[in-house]
XYZ file of C-alpha atoms in Angstrom:
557
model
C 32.677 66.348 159.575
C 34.455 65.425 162.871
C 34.033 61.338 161.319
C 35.023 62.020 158.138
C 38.411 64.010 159.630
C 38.967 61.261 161.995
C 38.412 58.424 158.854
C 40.839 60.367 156.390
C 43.356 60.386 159.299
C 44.151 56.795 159.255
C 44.266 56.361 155.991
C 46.909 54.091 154.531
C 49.215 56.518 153.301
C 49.171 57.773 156.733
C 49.364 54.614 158.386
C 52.459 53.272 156.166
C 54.317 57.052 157.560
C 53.256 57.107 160.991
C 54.161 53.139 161.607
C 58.117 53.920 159.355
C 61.405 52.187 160.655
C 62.228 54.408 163.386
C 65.489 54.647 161.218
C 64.864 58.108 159.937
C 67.974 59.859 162.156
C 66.275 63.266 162.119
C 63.613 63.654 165.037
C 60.437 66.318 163.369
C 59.079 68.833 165.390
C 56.354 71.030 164.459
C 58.763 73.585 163.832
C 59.849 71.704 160.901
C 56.539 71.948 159.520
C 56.372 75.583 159.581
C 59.588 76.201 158.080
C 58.533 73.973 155.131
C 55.535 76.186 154.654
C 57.225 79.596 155.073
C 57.802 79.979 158.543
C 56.269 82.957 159.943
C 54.955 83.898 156.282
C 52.427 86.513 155.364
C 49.496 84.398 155.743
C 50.469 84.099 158.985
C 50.979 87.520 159.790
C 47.566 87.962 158.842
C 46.002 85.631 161.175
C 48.462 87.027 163.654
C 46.765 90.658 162.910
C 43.768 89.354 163.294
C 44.426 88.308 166.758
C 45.917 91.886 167.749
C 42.863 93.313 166.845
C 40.289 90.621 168.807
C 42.740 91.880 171.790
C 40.818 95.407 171.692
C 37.946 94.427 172.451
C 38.897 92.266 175.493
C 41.124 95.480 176.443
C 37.446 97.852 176.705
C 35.634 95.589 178.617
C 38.616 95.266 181.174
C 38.945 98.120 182.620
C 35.440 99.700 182.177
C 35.004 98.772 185.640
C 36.876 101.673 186.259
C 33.834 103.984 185.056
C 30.821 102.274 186.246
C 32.402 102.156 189.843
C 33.264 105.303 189.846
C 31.255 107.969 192.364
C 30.228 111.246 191.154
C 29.684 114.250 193.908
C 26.800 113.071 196.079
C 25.656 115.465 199.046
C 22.260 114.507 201.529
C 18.825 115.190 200.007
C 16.615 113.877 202.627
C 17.651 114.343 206.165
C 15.868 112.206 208.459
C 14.808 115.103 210.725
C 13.336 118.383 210.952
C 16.281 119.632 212.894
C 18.872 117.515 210.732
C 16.762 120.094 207.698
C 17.745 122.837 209.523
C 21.727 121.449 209.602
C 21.954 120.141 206.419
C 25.226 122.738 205.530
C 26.975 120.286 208.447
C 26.820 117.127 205.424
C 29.789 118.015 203.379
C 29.782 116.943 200.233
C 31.191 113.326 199.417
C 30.523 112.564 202.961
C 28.381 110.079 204.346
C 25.996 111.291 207.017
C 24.231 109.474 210.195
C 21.239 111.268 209.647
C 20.392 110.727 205.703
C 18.073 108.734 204.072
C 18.869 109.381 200.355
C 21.540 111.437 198.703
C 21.629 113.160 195.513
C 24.502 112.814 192.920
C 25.285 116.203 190.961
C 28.710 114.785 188.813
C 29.479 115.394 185.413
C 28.391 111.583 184.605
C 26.372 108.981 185.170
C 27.775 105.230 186.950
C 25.772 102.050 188.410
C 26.987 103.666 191.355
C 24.490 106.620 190.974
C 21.790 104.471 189.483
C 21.528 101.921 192.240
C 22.751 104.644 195.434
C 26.167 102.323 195.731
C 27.508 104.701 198.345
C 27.755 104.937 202.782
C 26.255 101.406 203.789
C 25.760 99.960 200.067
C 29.243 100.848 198.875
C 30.347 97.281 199.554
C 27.984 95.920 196.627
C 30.201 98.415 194.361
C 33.243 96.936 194.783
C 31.047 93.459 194.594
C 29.728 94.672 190.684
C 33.772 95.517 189.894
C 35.227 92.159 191.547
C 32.322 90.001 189.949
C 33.616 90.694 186.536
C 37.249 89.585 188.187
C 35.999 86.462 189.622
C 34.431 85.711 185.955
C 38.105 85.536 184.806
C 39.182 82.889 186.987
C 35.881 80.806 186.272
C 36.974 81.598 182.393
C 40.276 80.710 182.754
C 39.080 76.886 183.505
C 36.266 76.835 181.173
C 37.363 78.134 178.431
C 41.144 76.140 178.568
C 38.821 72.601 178.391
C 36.334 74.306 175.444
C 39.513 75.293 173.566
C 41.445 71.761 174.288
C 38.660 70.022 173.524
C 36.903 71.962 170.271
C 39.783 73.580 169.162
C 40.903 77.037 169.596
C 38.571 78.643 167.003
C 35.503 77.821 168.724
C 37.022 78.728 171.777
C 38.084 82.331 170.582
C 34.937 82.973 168.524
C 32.783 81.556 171.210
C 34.236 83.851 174.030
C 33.910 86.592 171.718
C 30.277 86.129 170.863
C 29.528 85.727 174.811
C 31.346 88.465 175.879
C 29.787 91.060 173.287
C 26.359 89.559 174.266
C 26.997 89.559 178.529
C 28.426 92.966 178.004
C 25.097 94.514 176.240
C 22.766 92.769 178.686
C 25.296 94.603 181.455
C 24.181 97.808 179.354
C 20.658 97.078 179.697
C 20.169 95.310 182.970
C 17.349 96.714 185.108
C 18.570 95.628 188.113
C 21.715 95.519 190.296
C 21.724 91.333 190.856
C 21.329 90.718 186.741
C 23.912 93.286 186.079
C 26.154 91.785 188.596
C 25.396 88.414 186.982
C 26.180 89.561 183.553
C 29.668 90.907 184.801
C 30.792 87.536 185.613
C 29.920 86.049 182.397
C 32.144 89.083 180.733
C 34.999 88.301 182.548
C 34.296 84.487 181.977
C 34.458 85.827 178.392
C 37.362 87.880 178.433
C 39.656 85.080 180.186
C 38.645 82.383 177.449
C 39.035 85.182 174.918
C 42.142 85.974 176.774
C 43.775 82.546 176.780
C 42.752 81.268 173.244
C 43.937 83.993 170.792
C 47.437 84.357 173.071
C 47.761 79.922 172.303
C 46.872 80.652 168.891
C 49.593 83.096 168.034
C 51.976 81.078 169.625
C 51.175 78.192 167.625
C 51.080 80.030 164.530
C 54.998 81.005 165.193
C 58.204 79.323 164.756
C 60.224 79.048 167.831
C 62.236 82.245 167.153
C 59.551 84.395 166.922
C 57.780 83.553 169.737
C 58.191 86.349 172.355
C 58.239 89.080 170.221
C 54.588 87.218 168.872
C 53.370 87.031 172.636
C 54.756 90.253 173.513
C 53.006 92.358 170.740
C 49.573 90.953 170.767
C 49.512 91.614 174.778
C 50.238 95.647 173.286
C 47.165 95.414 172.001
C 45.319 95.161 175.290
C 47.073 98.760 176.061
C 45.630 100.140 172.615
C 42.002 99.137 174.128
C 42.648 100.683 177.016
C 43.481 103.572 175.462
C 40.394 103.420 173.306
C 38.307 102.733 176.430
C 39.732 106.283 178.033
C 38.418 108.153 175.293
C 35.214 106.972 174.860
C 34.610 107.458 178.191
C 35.402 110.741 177.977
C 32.888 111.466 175.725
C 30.153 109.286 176.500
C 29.529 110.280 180.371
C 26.499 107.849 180.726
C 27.748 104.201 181.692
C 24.419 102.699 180.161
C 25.849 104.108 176.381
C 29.779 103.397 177.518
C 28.720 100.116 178.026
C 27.127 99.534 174.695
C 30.460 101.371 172.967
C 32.481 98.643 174.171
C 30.584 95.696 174.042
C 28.912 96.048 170.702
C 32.175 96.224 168.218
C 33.052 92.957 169.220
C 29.969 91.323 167.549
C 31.767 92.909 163.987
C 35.005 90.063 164.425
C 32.519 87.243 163.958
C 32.320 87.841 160.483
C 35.846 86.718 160.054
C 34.595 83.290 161.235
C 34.709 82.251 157.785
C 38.513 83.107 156.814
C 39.924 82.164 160.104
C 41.379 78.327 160.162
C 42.180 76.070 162.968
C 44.935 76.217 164.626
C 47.540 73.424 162.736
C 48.819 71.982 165.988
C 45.716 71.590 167.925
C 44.558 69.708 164.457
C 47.765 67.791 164.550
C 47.225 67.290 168.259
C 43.869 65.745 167.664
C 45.016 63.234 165.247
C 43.522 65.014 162.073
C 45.997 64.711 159.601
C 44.544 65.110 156.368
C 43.056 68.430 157.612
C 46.544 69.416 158.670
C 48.044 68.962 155.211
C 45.266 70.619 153.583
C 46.006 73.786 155.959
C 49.908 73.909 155.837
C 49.054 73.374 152.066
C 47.652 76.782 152.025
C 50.036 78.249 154.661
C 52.415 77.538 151.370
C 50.547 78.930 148.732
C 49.450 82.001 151.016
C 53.299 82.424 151.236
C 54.268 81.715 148.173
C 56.404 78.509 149.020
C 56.515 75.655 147.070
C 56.225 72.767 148.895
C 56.608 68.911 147.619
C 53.421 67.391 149.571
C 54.253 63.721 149.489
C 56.935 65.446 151.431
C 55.278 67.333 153.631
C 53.002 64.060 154.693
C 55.754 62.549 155.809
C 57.067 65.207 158.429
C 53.455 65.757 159.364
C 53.398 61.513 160.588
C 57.051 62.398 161.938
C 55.708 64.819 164.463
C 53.145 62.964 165.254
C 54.822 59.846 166.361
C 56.799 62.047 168.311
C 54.119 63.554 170.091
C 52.477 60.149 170.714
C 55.634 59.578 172.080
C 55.930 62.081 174.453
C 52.081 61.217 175.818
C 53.251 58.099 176.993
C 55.568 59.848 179.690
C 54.356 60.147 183.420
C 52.087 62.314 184.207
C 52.085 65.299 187.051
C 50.018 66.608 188.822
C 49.931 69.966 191.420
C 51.380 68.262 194.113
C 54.118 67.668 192.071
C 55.052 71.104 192.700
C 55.105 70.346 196.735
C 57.026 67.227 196.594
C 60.195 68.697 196.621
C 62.549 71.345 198.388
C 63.464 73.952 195.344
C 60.079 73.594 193.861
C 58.276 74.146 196.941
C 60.334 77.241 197.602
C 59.502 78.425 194.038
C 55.962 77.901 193.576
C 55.144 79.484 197.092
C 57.218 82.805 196.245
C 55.935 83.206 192.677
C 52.266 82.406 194.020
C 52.739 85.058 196.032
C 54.101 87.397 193.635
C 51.359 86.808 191.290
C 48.735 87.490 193.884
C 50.405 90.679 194.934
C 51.014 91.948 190.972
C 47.612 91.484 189.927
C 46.038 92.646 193.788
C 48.732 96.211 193.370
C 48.186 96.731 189.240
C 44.336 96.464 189.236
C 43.917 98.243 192.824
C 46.086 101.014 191.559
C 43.736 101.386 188.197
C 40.206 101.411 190.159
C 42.056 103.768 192.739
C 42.314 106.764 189.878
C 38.950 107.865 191.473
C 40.644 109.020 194.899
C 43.640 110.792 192.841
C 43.865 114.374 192.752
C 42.873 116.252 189.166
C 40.563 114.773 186.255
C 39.714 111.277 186.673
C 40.003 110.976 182.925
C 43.410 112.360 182.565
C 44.581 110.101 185.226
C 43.166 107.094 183.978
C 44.724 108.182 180.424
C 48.495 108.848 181.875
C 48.245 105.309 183.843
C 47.621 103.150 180.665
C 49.859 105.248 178.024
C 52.696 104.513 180.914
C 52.316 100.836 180.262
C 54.218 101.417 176.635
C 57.293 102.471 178.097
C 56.518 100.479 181.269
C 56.463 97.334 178.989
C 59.669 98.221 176.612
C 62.021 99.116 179.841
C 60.949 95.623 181.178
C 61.677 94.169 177.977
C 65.370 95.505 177.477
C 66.226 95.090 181.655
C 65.279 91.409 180.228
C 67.778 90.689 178.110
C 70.689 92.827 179.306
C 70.326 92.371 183.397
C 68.700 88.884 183.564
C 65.585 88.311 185.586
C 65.943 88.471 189.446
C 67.436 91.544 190.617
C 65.225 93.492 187.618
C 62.491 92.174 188.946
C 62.983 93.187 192.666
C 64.449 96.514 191.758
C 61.141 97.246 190.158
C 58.732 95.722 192.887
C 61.039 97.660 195.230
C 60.964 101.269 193.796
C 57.185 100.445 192.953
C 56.513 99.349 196.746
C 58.476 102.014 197.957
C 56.698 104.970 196.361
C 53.321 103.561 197.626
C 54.514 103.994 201.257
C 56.105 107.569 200.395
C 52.766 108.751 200.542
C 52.637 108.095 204.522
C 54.962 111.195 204.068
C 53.339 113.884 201.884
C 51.583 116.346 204.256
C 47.957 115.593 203.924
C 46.721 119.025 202.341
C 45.314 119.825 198.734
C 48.444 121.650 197.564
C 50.182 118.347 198.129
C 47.768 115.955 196.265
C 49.357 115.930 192.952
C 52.546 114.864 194.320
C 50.387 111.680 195.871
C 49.064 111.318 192.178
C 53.165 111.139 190.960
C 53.490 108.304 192.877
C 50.330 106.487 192.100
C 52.022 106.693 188.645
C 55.443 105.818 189.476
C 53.653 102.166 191.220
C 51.882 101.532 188.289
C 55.247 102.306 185.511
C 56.655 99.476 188.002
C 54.208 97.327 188.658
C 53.639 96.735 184.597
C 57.212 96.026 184.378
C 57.411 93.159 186.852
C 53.879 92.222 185.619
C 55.241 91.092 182.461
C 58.393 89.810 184.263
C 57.029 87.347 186.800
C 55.438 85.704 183.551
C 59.178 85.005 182.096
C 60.304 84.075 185.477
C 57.798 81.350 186.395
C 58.345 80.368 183.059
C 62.149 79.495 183.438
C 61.943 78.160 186.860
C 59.801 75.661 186.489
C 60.748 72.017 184.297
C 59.091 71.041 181.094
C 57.418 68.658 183.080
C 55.401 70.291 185.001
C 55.693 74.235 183.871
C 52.233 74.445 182.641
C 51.319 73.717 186.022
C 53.236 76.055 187.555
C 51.920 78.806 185.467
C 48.783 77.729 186.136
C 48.684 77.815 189.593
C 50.259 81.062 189.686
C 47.485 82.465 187.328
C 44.998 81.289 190.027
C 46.419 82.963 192.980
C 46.774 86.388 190.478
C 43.194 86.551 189.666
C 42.283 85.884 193.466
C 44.214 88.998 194.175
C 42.387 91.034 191.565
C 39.359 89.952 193.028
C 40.061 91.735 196.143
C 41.794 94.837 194.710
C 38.010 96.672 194.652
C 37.725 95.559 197.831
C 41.125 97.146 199.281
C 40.456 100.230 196.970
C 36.926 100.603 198.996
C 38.781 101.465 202.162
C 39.293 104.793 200.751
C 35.842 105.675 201.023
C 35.630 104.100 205.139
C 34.865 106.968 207.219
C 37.980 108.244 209.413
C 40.049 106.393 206.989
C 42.481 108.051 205.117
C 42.244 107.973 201.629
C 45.682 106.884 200.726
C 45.184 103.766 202.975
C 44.842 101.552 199.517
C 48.443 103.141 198.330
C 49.813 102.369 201.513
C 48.719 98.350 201.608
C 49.958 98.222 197.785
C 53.528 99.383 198.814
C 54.041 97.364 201.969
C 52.671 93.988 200.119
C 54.866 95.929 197.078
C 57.919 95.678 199.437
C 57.087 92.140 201.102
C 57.339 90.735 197.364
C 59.809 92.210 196.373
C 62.335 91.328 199.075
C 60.950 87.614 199.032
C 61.471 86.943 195.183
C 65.364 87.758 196.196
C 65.371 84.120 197.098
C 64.470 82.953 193.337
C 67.618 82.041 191.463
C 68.695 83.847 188.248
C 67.479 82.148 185.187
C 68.364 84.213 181.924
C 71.864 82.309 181.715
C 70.818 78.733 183.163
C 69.414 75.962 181.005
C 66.263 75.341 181.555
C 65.310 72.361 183.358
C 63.150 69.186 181.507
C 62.594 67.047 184.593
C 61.915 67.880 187.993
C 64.962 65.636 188.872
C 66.962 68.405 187.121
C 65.510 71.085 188.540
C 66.637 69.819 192.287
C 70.069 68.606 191.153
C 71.398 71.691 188.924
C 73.163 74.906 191.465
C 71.014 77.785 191.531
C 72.479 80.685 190.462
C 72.199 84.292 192.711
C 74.672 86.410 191.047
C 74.340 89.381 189.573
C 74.808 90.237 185.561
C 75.007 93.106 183.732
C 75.177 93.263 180.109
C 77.286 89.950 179.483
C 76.821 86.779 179.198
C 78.527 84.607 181.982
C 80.055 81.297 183.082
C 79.869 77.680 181.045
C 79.880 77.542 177.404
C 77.418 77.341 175.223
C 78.833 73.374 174.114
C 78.221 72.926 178.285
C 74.778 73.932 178.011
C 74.103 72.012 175.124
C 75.641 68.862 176.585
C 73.301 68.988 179.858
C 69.906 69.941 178.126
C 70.398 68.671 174.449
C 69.283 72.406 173.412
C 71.674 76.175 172.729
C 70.815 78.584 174.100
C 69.259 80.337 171.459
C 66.895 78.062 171.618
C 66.380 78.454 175.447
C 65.773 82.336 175.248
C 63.559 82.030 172.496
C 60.698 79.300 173.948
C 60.329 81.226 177.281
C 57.120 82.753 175.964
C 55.822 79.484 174.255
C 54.875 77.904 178.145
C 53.324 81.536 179.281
């Protein structure tokens, strides 16, 4: 099939349109295509569906963490002594005592915790079963980008999905702590390619102008899994048949393998023409367009003499971002923000164990705050810019986790320490989604994927250690609000550094990195107008509105 593809491509109708006088004055872009074909037509909001719902299942197995790392009451079964026997009122329960040699666990569920005694001197190889499936996203992230460059983003997505329903059933079923831990990282390898794919895929299906509202509803989804995952764990106490609830629907979206295309660009990408008129064909007919094909040959060979074009540029690399003074200064502060928003927002989910009142209900408020979380963010977006939303957010987020260094530490004061767990995470969400717009922006064409990628990696090493800071809760003569505590200060710390990022909502956005050094940065302040040059200026220095500008920030995320 792949020779056949690749023969059709050059065939001579193709050949005499890709190797055209270069008079033609109007310059394709794929864009072109899709408004030939529809646009963002009804077959294409079917595919799009079809990628909100593969989100769900990546949204259960992300957070289920949660419930297999969770402790239920433990108290000492088996002191070590005959006098230690006698004394056994003096081990509280949830306490961890000198003398013990095996506890017993008398909670309302069952975890791996229970199973495999993850408490007092093994509790370290709980937070090592909860971060494993967190390091499996960063080994993901890099596997599953080269499978989906490579084979095309269909394999990638249905691959991922098919491994991650399969590693999260053997997780069900493991016998042991070591294969279950195993298993964990393949899930989260899963989940990341899973992750990555469907989010390219949408954005390739969309026209310019559609384009964050496309990326911003499919990442909903993940919310409407979590929501899903709350419930069944409600009902389903025993981790062994949670596991199974979430892993097992996923194997039902391989069906669709059949009525699920490639994705047009990557085709296009790949030099398989023929196989990219076919498709946009049927994008027509799906919409109800009528399209003249000799036509739409044409534009297809357009766009891809311009992309052959644009791979014959220089090419960058990561120390690209180093080379120079306002890049440096940008890719070490958003680093660091990313580390810190993925560290705070998945150490504040795992720490719903240690917050006063049903774990359940907590867990429930935390992810149905995301909704609102995720709309305020969205509006603060377009009406107040980027920067001082941003900080104002980390701020009030890192300044409720230190608050709790001031709530008396007594039980009739507990729920006002859960009110500003919840208050953190409403903010953290917020700048979450934020910091993705704002690397985005800062960062030139040239190198932006680079930037975002880079970023990504220092996030998912700070999820990686958010089970780890969450475990200090359970240190003897630790307090348990210590994790809330390091979340607000590093809260704070990032928030006060990203201050020194320039606004970017009203500036063009750079193409080359010579651009990006030579243009002012701007550190005002905006509120619900648009300022300074216009819009002619900002077409004269970037060749683009800025329409266009707003509406391709999500397209490089």
């Amino acid at each position: 099939m792949e020779a056949k593809a690749s023969r059709d491509s050059s065939s001579p109708d193709y050949e005499t349109d890709f190797n055209a006088s270069a008079a033609s004055k109007k310059a394709y872009e794929f864009d072109d295509l899709l408004r030939l074909v529809g646009g963002f037509g009804r077959y294409q909001m079917m595919l799009y569906g079809f990628m909100c719902l593969m989100t769900v299942p990546i949204g259960l197995q992300q957070l289920v963490l949660v419930f297999y790392g969770a402790s239920p009451s433990f108290q000492c079964a088996e002191p070590a002594s005959t006098a230690a026997i006698n004394n056994n009122s003096l081990c509280p329960v949830d306490e961890c005592c000198a003398n013990c040699t095996k506890y017993e666990f008398n909670g309302k569920f069952t975890s791996a915790v229970s199973e495999w005694d993850l408490i007092c001197g093994r509790n370290h190889l709980k937070a090592l079963s909860q971060a494993a499936y967190l390091a499996g996203l960063l080994i993901g992230s890099y596997a599953f980008s080269s499978i989906s460059d490579h084979f095309g983003r269909k394999i990638a997505i249905f691959l991922s999905i098919a491994f991650l329903a399969g590693c999260g059933t053997v997780s069900a079923v493991a016998d042991c702590l070591s294969l279950f831990v195993l298993f964990r990282v393949g899930a989260g390898a899963a989940a990341a390619g899973c992750l990555l794919s469907r989010f390219v895929y949408c954005m390739e299906l969309s026209v310019t102008s559609n384009r964050t509202a496309a990326g911003f509803v499919c990442n909903m989804f993940m919310t409407l899994g979590y929501a899903i995952l709350s419930l069944l764990a409600y009902f389903l106490r025993d981790w062994r048949h949670l596991m199974l609830a979430v892993s097992l629907p996923g194997t039902l979206l391989l069906v669709f393998w059949w009525w699920i295309p490639e994705s047009p660009r990557w085709l296009l990408a790949n030099n398989r023409l023929d196989e990219v008129h076919s498709l946009l064909l049927k994008y027509a007919a799906k919409n109800g367009v009528t399209v003249d094909a000799k036509h739409l040959k044409h534009v297809i060979s357009e766009v891809r003499k311009a992309d052959v074009r644009k791979d014959d540029t220089r090419k960058y690399g990561t120390l690209d971002l180093f080379r120079t003074p306002k890049l440096r200064k940008r890719i070490i502060i958003c680093s660091f923000n990313w580390f810190v928003n993925a560290l705070v927002y998945f150490g504040l989910t795992l720490n719903v164990k240690n917050l006063a009142g049903d774990m359940y209900v907590n867990f429930f408020i935390l992810i149905i705050i995301e909704l609102p979380s995720a709309l305020l963010a969205w509006f603060c977006l377009q009406r107040f810019g980027r920067r001082i939303p941003y900080c104002a957010f980390m701020l009030i987020g890192g300044v409720a986790g230190m608050l709790v260094l001031a709530v008396p530490d007594k039980p009739e004061y507990q729920p006002v320490i859960t009110t500003l767990a919840m208050i953190g995470k409403f903010c953290i969400l917020s700048t979450l989604l934020t910091i993705y717009v704002i690397t985005a922006e800062l960062f030139p064409t040239v190198i932006r994927n680079i930037g975002i990628g880079v970023s990504s990696m220092m996030a998912r090493i700070g999820a990686i250690l958010a089970p780890y800071i969450v475990l200090l809760a359970d240190l003897p003569n630790l307090n348990k609000t210590l994790p809330l505590v390091i979340f607000g200060v590093l809260g704070v710390t990032a928030g006060i550094v990203a201050l020194w990022l320039p606004e970017t909502l009203f500036s063009p956005m750079p193409q080359t990195v010579e651009q990006a050094e030579a243009w002012d940065e701007d550190y005002k302040f905006y509120c619900c107008k648009r300022p300074g040059p216009k819009k002619s200026d900002k077409q004269d220095r970037t060749g683009k509105g800025e329409t266009e500008k707003l509406c391709c920030i999500e397209s490089h995320v």
